[in-house]
CSV table of C-alpha atoms and ligand atoms in Angstrom, one decimal:
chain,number,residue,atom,x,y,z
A,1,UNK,CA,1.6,3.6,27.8
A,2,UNK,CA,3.2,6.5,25.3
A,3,UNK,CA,5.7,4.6,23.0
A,4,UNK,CA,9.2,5.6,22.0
A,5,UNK,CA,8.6,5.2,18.1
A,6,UNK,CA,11.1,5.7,15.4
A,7,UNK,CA,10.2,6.3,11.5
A,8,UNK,CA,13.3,5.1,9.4
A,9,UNK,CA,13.0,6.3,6.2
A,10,UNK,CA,11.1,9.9,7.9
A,11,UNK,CA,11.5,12.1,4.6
A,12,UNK,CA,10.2,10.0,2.0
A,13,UNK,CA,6.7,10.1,1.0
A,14,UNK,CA,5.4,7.6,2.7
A,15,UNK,CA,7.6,8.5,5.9
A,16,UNK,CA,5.9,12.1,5.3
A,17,UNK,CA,2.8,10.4,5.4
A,18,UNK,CA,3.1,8.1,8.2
A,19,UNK,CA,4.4,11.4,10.6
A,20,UNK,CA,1.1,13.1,9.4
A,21,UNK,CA,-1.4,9.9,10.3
A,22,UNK,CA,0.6,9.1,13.3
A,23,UNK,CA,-1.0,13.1,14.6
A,24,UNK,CA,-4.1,12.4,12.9
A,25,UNK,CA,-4.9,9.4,14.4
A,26,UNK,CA,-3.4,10.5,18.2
A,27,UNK,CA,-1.1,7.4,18.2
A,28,UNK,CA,0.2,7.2,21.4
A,29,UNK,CA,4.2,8.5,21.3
A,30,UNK,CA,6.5,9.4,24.2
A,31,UNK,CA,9.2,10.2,21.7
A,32,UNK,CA,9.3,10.5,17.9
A,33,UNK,CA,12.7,9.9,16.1
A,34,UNK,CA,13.1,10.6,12.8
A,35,UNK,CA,15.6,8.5,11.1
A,36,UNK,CA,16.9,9.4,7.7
A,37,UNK,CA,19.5,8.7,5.3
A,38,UNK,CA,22.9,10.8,5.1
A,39,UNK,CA,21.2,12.6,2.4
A,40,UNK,CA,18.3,13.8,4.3
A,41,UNK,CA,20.1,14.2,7.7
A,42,UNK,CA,19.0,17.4,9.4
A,43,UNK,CA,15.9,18.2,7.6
A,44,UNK,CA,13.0,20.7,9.9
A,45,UNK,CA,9.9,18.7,10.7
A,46,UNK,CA,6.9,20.2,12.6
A,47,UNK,CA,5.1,17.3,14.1
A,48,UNK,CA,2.3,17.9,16.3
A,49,UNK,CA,3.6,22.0,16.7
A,50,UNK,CA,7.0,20.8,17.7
A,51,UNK,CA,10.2,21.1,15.5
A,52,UNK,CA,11.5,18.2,15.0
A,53,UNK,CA,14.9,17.5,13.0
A,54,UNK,CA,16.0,13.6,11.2
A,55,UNK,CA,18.7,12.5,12.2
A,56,UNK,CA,21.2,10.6,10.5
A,57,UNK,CA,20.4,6.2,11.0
A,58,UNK,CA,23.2,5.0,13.8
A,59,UNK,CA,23.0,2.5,16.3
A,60,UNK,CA,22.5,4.9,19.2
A,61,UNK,CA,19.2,6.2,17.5
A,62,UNK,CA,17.8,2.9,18.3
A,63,UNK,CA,18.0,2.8,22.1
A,64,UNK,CA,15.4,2.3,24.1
A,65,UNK,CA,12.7,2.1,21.3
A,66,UNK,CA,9.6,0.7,21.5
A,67,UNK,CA,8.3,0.9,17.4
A,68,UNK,CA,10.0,1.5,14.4
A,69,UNK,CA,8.1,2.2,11.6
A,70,UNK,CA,10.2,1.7,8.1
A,71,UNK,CA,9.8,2.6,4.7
A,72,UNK,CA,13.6,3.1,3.4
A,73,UNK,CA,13.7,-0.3,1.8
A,74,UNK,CA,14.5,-3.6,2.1
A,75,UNK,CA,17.9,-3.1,2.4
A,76,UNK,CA,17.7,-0.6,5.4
A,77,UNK,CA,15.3,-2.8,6.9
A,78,UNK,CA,17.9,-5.7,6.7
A,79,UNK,CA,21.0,-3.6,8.0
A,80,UNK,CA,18.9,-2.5,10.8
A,81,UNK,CA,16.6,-5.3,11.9
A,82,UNK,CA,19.1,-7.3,14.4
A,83,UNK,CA,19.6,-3.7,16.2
A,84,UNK,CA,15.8,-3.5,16.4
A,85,UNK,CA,15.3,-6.5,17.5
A,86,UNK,CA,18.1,-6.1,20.4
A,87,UNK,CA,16.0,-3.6,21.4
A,88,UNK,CA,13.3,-5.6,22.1
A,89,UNK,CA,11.4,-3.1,19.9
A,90,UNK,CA,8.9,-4.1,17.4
A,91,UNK,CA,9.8,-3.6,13.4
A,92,UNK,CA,6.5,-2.8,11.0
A,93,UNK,CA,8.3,-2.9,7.9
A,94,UNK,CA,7.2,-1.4,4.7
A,95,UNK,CA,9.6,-3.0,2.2
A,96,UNK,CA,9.5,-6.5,0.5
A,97,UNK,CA,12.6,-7.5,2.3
A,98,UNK,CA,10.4,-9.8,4.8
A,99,UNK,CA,6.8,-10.2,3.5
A,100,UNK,CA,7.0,-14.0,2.2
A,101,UNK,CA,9.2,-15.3,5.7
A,102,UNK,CA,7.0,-17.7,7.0
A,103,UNK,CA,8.0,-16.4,10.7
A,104,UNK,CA,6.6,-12.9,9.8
A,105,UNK,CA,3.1,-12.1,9.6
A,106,UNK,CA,2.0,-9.9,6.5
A,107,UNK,CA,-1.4,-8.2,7.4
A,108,UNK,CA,-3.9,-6.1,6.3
A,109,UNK,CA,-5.8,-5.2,10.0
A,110,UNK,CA,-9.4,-5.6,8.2
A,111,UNK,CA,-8.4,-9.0,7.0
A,112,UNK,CA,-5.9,-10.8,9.1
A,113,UNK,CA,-5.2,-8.3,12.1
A,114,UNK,CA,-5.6,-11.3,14.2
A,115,UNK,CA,-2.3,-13.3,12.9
A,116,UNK,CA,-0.4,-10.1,14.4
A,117,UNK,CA,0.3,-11.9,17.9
A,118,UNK,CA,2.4,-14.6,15.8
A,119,UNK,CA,5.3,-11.9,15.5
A,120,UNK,CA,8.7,-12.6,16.3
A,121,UNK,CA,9.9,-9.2,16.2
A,122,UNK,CA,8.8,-8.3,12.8
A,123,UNK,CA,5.6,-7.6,10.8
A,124,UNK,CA,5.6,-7.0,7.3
A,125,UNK,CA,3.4,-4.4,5.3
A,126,UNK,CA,2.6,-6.1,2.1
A,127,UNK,CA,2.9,-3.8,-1.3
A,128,UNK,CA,0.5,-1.2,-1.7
A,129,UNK,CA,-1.9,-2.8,-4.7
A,130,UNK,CA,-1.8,-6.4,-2.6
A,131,UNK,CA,-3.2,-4.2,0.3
A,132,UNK,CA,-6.3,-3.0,-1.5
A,133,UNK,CA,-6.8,-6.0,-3.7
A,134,UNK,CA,-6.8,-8.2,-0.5
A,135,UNK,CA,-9.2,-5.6,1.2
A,136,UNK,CA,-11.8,-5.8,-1.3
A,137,UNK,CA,-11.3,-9.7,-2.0
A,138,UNK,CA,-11.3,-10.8,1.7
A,139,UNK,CA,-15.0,-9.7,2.2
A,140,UNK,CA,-16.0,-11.4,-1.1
A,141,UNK,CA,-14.3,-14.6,-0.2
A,142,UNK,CA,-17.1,-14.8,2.9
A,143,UNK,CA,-19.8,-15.5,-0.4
A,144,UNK,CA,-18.3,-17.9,-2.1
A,145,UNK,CA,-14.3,-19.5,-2.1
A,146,UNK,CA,-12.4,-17.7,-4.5
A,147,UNK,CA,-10.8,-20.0,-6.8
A,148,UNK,CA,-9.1,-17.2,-9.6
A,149,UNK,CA,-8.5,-13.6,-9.7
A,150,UNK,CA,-7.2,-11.7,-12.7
A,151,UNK,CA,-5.9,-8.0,-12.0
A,152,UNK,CA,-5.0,-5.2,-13.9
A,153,UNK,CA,-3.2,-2.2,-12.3
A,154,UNK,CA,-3.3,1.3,-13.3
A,155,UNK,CA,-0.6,2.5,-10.7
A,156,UNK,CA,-0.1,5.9,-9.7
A,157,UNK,CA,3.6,7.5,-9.9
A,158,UNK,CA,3.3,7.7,-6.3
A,159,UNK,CA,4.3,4.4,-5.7
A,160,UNK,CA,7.4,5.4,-7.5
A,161,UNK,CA,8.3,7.9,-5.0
A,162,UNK,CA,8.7,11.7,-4.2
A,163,UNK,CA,10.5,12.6,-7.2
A,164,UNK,CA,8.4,11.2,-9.6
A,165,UNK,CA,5.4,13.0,-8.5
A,166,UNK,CA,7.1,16.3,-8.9
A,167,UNK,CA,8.4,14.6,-12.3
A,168,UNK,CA,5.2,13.9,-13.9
A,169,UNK,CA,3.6,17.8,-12.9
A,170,UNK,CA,7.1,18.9,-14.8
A,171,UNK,CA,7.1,16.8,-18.3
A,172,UNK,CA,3.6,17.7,-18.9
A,173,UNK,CA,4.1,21.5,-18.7
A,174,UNK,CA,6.9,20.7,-21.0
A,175,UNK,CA,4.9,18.8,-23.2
A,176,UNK,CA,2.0,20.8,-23.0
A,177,UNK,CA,4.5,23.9,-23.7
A,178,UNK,CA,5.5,22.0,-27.0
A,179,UNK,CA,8.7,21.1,-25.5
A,180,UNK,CA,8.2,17.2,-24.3
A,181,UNK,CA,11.4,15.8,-22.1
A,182,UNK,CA,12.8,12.6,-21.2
A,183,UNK,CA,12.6,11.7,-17.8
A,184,UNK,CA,15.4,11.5,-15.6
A,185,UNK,CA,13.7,9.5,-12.8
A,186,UNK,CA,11.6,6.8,-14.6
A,187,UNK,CA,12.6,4.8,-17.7
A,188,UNK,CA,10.1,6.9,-19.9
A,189,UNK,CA,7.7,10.0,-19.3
A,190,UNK,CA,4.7,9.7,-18.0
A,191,UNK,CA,3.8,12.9,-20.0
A,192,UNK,CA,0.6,11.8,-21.5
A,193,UNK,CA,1.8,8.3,-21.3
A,194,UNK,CA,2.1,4.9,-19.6
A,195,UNK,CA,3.8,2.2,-19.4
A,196,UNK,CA,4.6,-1.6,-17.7
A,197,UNK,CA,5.5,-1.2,-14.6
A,198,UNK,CA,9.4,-1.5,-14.6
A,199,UNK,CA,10.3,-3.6,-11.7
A,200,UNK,CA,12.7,-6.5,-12.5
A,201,UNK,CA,11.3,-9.0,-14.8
A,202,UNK,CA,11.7,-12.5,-13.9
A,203,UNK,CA,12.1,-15.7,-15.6
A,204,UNK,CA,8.4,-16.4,-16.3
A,205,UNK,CA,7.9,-13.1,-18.2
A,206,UNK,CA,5.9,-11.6,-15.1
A,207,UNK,CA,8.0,-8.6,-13.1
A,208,UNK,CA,8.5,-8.5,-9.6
A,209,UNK,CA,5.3,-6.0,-8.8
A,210,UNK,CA,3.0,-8.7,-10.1
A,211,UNK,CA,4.9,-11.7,-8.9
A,212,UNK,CA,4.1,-9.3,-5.1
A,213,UNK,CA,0.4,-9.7,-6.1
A,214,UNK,CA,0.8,-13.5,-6.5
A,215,UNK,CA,2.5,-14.3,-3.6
A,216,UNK,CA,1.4,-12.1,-0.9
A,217,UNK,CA,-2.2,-12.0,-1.9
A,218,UNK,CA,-2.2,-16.5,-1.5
A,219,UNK,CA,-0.4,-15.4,2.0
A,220,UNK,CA,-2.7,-13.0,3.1
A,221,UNK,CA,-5.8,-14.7,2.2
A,222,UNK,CA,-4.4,-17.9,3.5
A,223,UNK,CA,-5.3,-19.8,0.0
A,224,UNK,CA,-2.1,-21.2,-1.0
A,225,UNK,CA,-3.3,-22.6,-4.4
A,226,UNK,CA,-5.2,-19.5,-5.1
A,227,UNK,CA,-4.7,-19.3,-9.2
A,228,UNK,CA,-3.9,-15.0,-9.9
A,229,UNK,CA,-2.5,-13.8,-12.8
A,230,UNK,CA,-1.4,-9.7,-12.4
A,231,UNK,CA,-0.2,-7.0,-15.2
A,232,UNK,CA,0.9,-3.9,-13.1
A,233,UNK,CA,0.9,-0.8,-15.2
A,234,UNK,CA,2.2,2.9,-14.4
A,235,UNK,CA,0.1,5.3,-15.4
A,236,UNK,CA,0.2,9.4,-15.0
A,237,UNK,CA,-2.0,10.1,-12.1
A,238,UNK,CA,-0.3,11.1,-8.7
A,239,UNK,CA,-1.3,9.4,-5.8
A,240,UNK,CA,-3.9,6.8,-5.7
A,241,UNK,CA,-4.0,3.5,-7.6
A,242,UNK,CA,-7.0,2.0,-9.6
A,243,UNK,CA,-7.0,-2.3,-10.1
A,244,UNK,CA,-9.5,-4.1,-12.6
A,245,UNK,CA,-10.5,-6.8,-11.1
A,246,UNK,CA,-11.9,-10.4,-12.4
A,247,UNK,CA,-12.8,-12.9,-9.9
A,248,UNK,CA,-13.9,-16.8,-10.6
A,249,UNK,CA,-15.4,-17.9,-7.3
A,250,UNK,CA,-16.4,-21.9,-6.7
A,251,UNK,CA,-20.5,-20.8,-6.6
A,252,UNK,CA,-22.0,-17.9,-8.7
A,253,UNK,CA,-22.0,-14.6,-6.9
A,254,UNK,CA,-24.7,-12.6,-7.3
A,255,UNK,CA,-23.5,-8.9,-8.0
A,256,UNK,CA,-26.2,-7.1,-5.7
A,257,UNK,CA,-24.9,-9.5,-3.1
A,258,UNK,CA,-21.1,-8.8,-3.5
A,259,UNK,CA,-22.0,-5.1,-2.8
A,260,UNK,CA,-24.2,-5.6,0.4
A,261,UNK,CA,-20.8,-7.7,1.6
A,262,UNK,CA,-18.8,-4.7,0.5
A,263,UNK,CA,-20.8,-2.0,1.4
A,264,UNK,CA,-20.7,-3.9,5.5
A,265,UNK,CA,-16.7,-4.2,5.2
A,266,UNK,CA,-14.3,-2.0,7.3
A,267,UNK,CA,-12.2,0.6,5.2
A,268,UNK,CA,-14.3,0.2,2.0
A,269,UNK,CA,-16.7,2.9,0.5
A,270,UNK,CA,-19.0,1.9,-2.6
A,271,UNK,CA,-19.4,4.4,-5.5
A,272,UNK,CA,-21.7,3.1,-8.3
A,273,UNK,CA,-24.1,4.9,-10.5
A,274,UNK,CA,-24.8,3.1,-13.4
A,275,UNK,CA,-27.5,5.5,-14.6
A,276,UNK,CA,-24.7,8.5,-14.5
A,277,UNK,CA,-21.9,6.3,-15.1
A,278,UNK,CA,-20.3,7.6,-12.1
A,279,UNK,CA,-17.6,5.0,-11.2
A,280,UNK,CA,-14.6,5.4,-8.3
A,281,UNK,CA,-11.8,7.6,-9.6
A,282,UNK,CA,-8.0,8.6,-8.2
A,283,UNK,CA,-9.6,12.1,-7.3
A,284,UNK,CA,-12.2,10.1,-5.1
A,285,UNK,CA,-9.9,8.9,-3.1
A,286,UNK,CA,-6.4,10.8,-3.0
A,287,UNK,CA,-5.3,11.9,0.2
A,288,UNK,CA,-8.3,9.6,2.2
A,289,UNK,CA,-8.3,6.6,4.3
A,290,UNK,CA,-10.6,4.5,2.0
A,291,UNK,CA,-11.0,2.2,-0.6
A,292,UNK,CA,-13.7,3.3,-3.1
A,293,UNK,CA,-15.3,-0.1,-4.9
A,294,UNK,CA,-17.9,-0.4,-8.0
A,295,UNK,CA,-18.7,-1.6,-11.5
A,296,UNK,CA,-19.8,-4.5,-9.9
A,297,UNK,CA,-21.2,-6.8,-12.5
A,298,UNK,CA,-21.5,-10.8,-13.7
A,299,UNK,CA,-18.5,-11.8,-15.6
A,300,UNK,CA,-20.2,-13.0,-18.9
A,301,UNK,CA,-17.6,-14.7,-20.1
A,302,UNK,CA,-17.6,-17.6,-17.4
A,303,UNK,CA,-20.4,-18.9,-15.1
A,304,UNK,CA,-19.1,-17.8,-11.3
A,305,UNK,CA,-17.4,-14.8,-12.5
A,306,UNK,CA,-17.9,-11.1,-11.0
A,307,UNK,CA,-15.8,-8.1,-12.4
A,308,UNK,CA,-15.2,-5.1,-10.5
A,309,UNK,CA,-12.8,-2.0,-10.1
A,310,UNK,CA,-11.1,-0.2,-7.2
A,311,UNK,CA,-9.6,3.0,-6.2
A,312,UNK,CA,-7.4,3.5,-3.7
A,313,UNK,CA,-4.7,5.9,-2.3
A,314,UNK,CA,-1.6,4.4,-2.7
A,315,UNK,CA,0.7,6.0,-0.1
A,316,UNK,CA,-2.1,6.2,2.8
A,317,UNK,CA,-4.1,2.7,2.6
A,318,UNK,CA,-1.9,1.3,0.3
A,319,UNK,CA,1.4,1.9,2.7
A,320,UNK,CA,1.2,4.3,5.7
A,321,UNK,CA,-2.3,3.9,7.0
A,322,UNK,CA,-2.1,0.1,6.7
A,323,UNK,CA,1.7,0.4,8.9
A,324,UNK,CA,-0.5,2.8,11.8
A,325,UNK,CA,-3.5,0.4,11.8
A,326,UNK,CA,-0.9,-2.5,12.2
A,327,UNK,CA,0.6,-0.6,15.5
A,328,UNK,CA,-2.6,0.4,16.7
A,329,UNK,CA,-3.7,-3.4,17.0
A,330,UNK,CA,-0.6,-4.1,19.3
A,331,UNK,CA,-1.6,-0.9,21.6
A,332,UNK,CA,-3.1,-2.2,25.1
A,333,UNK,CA,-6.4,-0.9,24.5
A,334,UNK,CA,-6.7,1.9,27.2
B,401,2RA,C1,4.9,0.8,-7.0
B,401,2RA,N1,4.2,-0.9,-5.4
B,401,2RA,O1,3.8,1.4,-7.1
B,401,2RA,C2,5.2,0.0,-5.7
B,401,2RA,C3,5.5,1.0,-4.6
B,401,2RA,N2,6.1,0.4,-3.5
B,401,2RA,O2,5.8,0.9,-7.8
């Protein structure tokens, strides 16, 4: 039956996102609320040819819903979860604040969509580079047990939100205009530039976005001692995130082998032309539902090892697709 769904967090860019995939994809909705901060409160949204306006987040907002979809972080999620859940309505949660709970599943629907039924209320959707390293590992894990996996992220300023997309396009007009600015929404311009990503850094010199990678990739695969070591880097491209990726499995893995696996996996496209040196880029895959894979080639620095490199858009896959394919797994099938 049609759901009553709410989208907390409605104006953001992944809430943007996850009102234009919920059309795309025909979810099935009864009502739509749009919840939004004080800030954002009244904002004009056509959504399937109907205006629609956010509201500002109360208690009374919440009645009678079946689905809310959040991404207005952690701290929203925890004001508002024991009103959700009152409701008897289901929270898909795009902030941290719930991801390593042991009583709330973390999923990726092509890898674990099956541990959705353990859900007491609340599923978490795990941070956008976990969601397309885990894609891409989870097939490869069928050819041999992975035992180590070192990443390197070359983040897009999506992940750091609306503003800082509109940033970037603004200091690089200024610098190419001879007039280069200090930004005023991250802790250094991305005007020709990058930089580590600047999440908290915690007491074993790794930051919070790579610690994510540790912990919810182990959780997600379901290998607890998994050994992964992550450096998480912002760099100035807009939307879609690219991951080096070095993987030490228990057998060798042949690198023809890995990309029939890959090639066969849900949500994954291959793009690898050695003889052109055409490899997956940001452009391949901004705006698109998914993952582009290639550079597939022995590790020779270890026996076991394979090396490859992913693309993949960081506010659909990597956050608001992932949250819709979540909810469509919990729909009755018709
Ligand atoms: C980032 N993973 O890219 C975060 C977005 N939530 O900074």
């Amino acid at each position: 039956r049609p759901l009553k769904v709410a989208v907390l967090g409605s104006s953001g860019a992944v809430g943007s996102e996850l009102l234009k995939i919920l059309e795309q994809r025909d979810f099935p909705i009864s009502e739509l609320v749009l919840l939004s901060s004080e800030r954002s409160e009244g904002k004009k949204i056509i959504w399937k040819d109907e205006e629609l306006v956010t509201k500002k987040t109360t208690k009374e907002e919440f009645k009678n819903l079946d689905l809310v979809l959040a991404s207005a972080g952690g701290s929203i999620s925890k004001k508002w979860l024991s009103t959700i859940i009152d409701q008897n309505a289901l929270l898909i949660d795009n902030s941290s604040a719930f991801r390593l709970d042991k009583n709330v599943p973390l999923i990726v629907p092509e890898v674990n969509g099956s541990e959705v039924l353990n859900h007491d209320g609340v599923i978490a959707n795990p941070n956008c580079t976990t969601i397309l390293l885990t894609l891409v590992l989870a097939p490869l894990n069928k050819l041999s047990t992975i035992q180590r996996v070192i990443v390197s992220t070359y983040q897009s300023v999506s992940g750091a939100g609306q503003l800082a997309m509109e940033e970037l396009k603004l200091l690089t007009e200024q610098y190419l205009q001879g007039n280069p600015q200090k930004s005023e929404v991250l802790p250094y311009s991305l005007a020709f530039n990058l930089f580590l990503h600047n999440s908290p850094m915690l007491s074993n010199n790794y930051c919070e976005e790579e610690m994510k990678m540790v912990n919810e990739t182990r959780k997600i695969l379901n290998i607890a001692d998994l050994k992964l070591s992550a450096t998480c880097v912002r760099v100035p491209v807009l939307r879609a995130h690219s991951e080096s990726i070095n993987i030490e499995f228990a057998d060798e893995v042949e690198p023809k082998d890995a990309l029939e696996e890959l090639k066969k996996s849900p949500g994954i496209e291959v793009i690898e032309d050695y003889k052109n040196n055409r490899f997956p880029m940001p452009n391949d895959v901004m705006g698109r539902d998914n993952v582009a894979v290639g550079r597939l080639r022995t590790d020779i620095s270890q026996s076991h090892g394979l090396e490859l490199w992913l693309c993949g858009d960081q506010i659909r896959k990597g956050a608001a697709l992932n949250a819709v394919q979540i909810a469509e797994l919990l729909i009755p099938k018709k």
